[in-house]
Short mmCIF file of N, CA, C and O in Angstrom, two decimals:
data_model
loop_
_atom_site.label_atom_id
_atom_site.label_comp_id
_atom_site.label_asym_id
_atom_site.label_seq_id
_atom_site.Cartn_x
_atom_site.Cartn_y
_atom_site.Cartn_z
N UNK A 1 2.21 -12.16 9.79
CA UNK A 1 2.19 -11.55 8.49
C UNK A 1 1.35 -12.45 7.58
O UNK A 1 1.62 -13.65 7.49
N UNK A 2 0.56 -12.04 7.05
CA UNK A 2 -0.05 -12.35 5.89
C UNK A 2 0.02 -13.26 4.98
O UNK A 2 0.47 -14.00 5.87
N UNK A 3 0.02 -14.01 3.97
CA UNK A 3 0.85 -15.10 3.36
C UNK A 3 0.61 -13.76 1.81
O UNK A 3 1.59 -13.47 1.11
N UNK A 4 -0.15 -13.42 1.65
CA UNK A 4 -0.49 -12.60 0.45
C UNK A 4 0.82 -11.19 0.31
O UNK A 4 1.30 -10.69 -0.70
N UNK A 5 1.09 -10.86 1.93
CA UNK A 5 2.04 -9.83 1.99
C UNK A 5 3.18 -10.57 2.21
O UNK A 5 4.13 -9.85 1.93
N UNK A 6 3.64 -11.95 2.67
CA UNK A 6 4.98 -12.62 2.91
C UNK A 6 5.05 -13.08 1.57
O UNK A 6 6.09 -13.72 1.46
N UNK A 7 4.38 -13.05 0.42
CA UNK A 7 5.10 -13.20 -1.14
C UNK A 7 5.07 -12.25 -1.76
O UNK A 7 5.64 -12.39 -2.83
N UNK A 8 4.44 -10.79 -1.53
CA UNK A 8 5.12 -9.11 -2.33
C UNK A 8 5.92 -9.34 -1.77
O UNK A 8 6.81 -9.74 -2.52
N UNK A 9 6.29 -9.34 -0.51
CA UNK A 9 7.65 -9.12 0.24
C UNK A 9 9.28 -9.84 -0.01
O UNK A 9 10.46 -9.57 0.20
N UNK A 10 8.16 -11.28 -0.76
CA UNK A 10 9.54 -12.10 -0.88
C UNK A 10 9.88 -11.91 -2.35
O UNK A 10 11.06 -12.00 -2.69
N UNK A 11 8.78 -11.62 -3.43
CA UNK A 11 8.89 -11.20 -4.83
C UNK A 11 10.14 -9.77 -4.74
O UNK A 11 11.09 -9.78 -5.52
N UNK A 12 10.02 -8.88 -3.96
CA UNK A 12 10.50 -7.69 -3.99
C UNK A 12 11.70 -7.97 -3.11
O UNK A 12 12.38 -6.99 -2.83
N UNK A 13 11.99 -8.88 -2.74
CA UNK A 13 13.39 -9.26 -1.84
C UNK A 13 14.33 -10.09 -2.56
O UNK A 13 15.56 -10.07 -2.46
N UNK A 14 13.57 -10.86 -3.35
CA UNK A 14 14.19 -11.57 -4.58
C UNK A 14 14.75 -10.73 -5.73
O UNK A 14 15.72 -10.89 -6.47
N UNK A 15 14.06 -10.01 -5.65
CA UNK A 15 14.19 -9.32 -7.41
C UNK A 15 15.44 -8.27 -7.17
O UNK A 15 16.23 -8.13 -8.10
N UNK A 16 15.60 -7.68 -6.20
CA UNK A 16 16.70 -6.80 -5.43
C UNK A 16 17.91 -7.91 -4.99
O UNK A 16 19.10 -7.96 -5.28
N UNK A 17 17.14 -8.71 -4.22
CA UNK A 17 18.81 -9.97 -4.09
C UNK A 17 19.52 -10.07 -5.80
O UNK A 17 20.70 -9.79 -6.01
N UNK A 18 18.44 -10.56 -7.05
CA UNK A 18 18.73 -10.84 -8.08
C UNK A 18 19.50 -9.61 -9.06
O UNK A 18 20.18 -9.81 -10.06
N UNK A 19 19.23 -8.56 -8.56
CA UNK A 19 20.18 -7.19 -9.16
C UNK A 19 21.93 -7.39 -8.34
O UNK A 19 23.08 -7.60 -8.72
N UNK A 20 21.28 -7.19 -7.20
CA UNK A 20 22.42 -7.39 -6.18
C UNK A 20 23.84 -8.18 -7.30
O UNK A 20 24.77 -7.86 -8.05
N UNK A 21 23.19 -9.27 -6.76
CA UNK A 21 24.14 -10.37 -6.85
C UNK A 21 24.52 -10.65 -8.80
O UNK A 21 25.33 -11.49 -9.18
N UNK A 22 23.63 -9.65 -9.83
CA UNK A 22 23.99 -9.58 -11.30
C UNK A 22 23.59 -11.03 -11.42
O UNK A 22 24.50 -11.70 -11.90
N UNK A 23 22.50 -11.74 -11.12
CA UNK A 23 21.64 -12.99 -11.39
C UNK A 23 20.66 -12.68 -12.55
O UNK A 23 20.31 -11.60 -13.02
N UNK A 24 20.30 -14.12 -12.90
CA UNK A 24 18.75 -13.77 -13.71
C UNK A 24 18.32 -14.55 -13.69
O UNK A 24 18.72 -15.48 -14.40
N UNK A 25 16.88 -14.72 -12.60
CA UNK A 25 15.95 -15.89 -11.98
C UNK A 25 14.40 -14.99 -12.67
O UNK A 25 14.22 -13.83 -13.07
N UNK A 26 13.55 -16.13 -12.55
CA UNK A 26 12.33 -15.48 -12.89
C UNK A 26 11.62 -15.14 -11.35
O UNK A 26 12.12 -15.21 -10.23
N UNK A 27 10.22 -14.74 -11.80
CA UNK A 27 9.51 -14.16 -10.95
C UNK A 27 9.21 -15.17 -9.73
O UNK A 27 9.49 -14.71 -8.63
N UNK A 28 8.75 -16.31 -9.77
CA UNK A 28 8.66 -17.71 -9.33
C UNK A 28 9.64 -17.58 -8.08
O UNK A 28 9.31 -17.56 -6.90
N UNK A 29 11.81 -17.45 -9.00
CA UNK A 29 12.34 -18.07 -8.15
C UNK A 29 12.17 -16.50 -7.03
O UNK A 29 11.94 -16.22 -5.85
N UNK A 30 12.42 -15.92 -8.19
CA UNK A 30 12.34 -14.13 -6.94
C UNK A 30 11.64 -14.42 -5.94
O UNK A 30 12.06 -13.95 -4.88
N UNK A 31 10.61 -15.09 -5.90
CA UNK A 31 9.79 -15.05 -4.60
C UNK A 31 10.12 -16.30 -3.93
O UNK A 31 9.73 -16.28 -2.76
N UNK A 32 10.57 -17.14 -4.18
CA UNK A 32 11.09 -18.26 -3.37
C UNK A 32 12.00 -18.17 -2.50
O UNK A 32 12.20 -18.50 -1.33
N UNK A 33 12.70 -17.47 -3.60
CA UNK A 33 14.32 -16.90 -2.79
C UNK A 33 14.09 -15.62 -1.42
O UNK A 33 14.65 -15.61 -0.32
N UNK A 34 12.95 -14.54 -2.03
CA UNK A 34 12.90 -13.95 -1.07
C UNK A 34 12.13 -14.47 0.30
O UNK A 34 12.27 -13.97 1.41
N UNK A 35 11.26 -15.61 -0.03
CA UNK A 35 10.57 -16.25 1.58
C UNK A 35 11.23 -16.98 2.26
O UNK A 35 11.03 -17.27 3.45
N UNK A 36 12.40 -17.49 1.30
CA UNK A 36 13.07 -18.60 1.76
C UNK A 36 14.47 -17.89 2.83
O UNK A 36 15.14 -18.17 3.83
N UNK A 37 14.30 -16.75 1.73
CA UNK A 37 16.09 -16.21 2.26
C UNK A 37 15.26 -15.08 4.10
O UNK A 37 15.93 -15.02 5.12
N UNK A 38 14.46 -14.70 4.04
CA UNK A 38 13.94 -14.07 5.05
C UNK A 38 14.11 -14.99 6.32
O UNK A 38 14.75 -14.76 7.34
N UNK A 39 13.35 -16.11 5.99
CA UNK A 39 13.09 -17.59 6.96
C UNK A 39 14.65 -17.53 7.27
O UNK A 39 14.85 -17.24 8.45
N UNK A 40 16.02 -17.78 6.39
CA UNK A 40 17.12 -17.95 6.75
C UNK A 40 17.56 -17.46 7.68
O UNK A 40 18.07 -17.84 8.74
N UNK A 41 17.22 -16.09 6.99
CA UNK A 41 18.50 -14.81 7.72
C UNK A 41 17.45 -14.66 9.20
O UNK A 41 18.20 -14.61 10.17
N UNK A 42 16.22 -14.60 9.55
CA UNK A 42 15.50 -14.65 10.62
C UNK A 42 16.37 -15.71 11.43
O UNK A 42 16.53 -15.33 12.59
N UNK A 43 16.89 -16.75 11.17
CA UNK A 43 17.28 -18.08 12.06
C UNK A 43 18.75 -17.91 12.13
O UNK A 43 19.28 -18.15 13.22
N UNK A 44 19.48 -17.53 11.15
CA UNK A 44 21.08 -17.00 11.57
C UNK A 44 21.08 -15.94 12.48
O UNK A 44 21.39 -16.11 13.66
N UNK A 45 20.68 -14.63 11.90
CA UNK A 45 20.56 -13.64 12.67
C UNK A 45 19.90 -13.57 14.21
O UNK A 45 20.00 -12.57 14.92
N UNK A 46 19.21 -14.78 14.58
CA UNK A 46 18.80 -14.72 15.90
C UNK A 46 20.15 -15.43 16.48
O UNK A 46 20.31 -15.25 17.69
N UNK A 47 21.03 -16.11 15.89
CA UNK A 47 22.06 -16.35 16.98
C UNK A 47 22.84 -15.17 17.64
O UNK A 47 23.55 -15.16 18.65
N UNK A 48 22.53 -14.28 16.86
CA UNK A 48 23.63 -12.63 17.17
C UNK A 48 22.95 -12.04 17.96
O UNK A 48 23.48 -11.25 18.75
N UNK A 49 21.51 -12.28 17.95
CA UNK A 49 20.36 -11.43 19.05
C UNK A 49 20.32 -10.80 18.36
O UNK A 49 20.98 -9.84 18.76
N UNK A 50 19.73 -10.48 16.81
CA UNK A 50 19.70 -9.82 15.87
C UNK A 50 17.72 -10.03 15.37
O UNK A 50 17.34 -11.15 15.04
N UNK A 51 17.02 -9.21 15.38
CA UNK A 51 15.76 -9.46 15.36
C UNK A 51 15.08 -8.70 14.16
O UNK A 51 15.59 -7.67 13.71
N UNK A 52 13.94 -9.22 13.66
CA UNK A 52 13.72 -8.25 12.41
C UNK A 52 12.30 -8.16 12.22
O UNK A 52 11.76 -9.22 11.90
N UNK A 53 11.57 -7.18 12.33
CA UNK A 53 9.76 -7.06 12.38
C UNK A 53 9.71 -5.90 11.87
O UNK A 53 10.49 -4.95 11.92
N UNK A 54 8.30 -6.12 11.16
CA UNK A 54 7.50 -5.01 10.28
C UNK A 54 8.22 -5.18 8.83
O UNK A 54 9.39 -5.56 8.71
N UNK A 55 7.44 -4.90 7.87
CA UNK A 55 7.64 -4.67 6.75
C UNK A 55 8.97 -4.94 6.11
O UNK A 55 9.31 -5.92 5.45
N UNK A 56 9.71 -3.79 6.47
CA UNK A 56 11.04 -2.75 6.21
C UNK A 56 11.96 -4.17 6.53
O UNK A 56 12.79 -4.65 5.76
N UNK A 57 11.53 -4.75 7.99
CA UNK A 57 12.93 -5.90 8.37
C UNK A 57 12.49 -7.19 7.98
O UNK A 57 13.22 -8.17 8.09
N UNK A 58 11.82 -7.23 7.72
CA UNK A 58 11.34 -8.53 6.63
C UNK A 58 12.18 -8.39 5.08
O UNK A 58 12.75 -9.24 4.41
N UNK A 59 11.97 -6.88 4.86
CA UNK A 59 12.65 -6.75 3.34
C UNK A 59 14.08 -7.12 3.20
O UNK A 59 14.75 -7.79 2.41
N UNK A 60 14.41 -6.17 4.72
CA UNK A 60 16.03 -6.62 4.60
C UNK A 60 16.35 -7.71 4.64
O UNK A 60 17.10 -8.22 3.81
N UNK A 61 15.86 -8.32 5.62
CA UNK A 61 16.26 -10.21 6.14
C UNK A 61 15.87 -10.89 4.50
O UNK A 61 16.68 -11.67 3.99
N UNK A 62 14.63 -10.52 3.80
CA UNK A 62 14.24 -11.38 2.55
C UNK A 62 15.90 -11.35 1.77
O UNK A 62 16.65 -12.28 1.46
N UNK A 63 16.09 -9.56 1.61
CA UNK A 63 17.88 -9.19 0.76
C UNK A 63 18.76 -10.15 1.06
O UNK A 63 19.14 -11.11 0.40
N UNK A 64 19.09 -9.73 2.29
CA UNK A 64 20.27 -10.91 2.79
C UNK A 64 20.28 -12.58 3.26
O UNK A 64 21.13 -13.34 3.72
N UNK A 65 19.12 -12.66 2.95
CA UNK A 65 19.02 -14.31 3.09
C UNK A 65 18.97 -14.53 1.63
O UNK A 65 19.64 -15.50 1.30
N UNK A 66 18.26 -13.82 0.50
CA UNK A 66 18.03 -14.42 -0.83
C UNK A 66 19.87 -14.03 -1.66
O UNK A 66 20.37 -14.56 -2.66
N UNK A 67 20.27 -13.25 -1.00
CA UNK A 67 21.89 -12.86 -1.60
C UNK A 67 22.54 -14.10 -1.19
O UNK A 67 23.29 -14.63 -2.01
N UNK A 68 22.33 -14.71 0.15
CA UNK A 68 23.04 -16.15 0.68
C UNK A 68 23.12 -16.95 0.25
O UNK A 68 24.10 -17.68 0.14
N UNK A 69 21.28 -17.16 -0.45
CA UNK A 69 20.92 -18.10 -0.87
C UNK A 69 21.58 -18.79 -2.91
O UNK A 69 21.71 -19.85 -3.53
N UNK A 70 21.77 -17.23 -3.12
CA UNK A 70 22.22 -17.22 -4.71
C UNK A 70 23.50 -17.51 -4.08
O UNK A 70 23.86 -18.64 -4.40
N UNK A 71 24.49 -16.80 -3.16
CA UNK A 71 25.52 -17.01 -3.18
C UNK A 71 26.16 -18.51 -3.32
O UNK A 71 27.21 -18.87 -3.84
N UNK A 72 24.98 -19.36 -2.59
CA UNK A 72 25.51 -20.96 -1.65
C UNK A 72 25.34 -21.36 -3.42
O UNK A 72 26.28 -21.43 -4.21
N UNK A 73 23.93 -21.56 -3.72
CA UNK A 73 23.66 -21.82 -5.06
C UNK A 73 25.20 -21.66 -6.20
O UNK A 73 25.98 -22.59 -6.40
N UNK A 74 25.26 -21.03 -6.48
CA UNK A 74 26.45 -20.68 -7.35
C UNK A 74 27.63 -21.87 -6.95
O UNK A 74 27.87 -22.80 -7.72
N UNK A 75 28.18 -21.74 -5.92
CA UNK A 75 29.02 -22.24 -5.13
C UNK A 75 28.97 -24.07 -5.71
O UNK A 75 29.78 -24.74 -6.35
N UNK A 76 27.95 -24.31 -5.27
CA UNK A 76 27.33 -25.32 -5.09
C UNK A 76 27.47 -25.99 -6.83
O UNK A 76 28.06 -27.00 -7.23
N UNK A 77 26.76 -25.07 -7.49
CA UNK A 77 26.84 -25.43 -9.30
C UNK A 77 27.88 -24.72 -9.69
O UNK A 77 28.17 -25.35 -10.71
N UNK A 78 28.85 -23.64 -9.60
CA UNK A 78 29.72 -23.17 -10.26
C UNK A 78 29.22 -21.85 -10.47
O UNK A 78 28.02 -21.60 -10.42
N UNK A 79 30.39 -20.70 -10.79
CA UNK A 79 29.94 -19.49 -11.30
C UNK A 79 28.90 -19.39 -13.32
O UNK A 79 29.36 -19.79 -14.40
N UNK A 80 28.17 -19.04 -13.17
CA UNK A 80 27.18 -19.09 -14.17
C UNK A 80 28.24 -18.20 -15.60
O UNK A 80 27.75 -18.02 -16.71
#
């Protein structure tokens, strides 16, 4: 994948984790969270034999790794 399409992907995985979870990060972290949380959930989810390609499973894996990622965050500093 692309590096130009692995940050729409992670901008738009962020910004949906950040509704999700009733957060408010800027555009910056939106996309951090979504490359970062994809990379995650790609490396948990392969312990289940759980696999994720093309577009669509990049988006999801970006959702649920960047929801993890706010979740641990919080945790970590306290509820906001």
């Amino acid at each position: 994948m692309g590096i130009l399409l692995a940050i729409i992907i992670g901008g738009v995985a962020g910004w949906i984790a950040e509704k999700v979870m009733k957060s408010d990060h800027g555009v910056l972290t939106n996309i951090v969270l979504g490359v970062a949380g994809a990379f995650l959930a790609s490396i948990v989810f392969s312990f289940i034999g759980v696999s994720f390609s093309g577009i669509g499973g990049q988006l999801i894996a970006g959702v649920a790794g960047a929801c993890l990622l706010i979740f641990l965050g919080r945790g970590m500093r306290g509820r906001e």
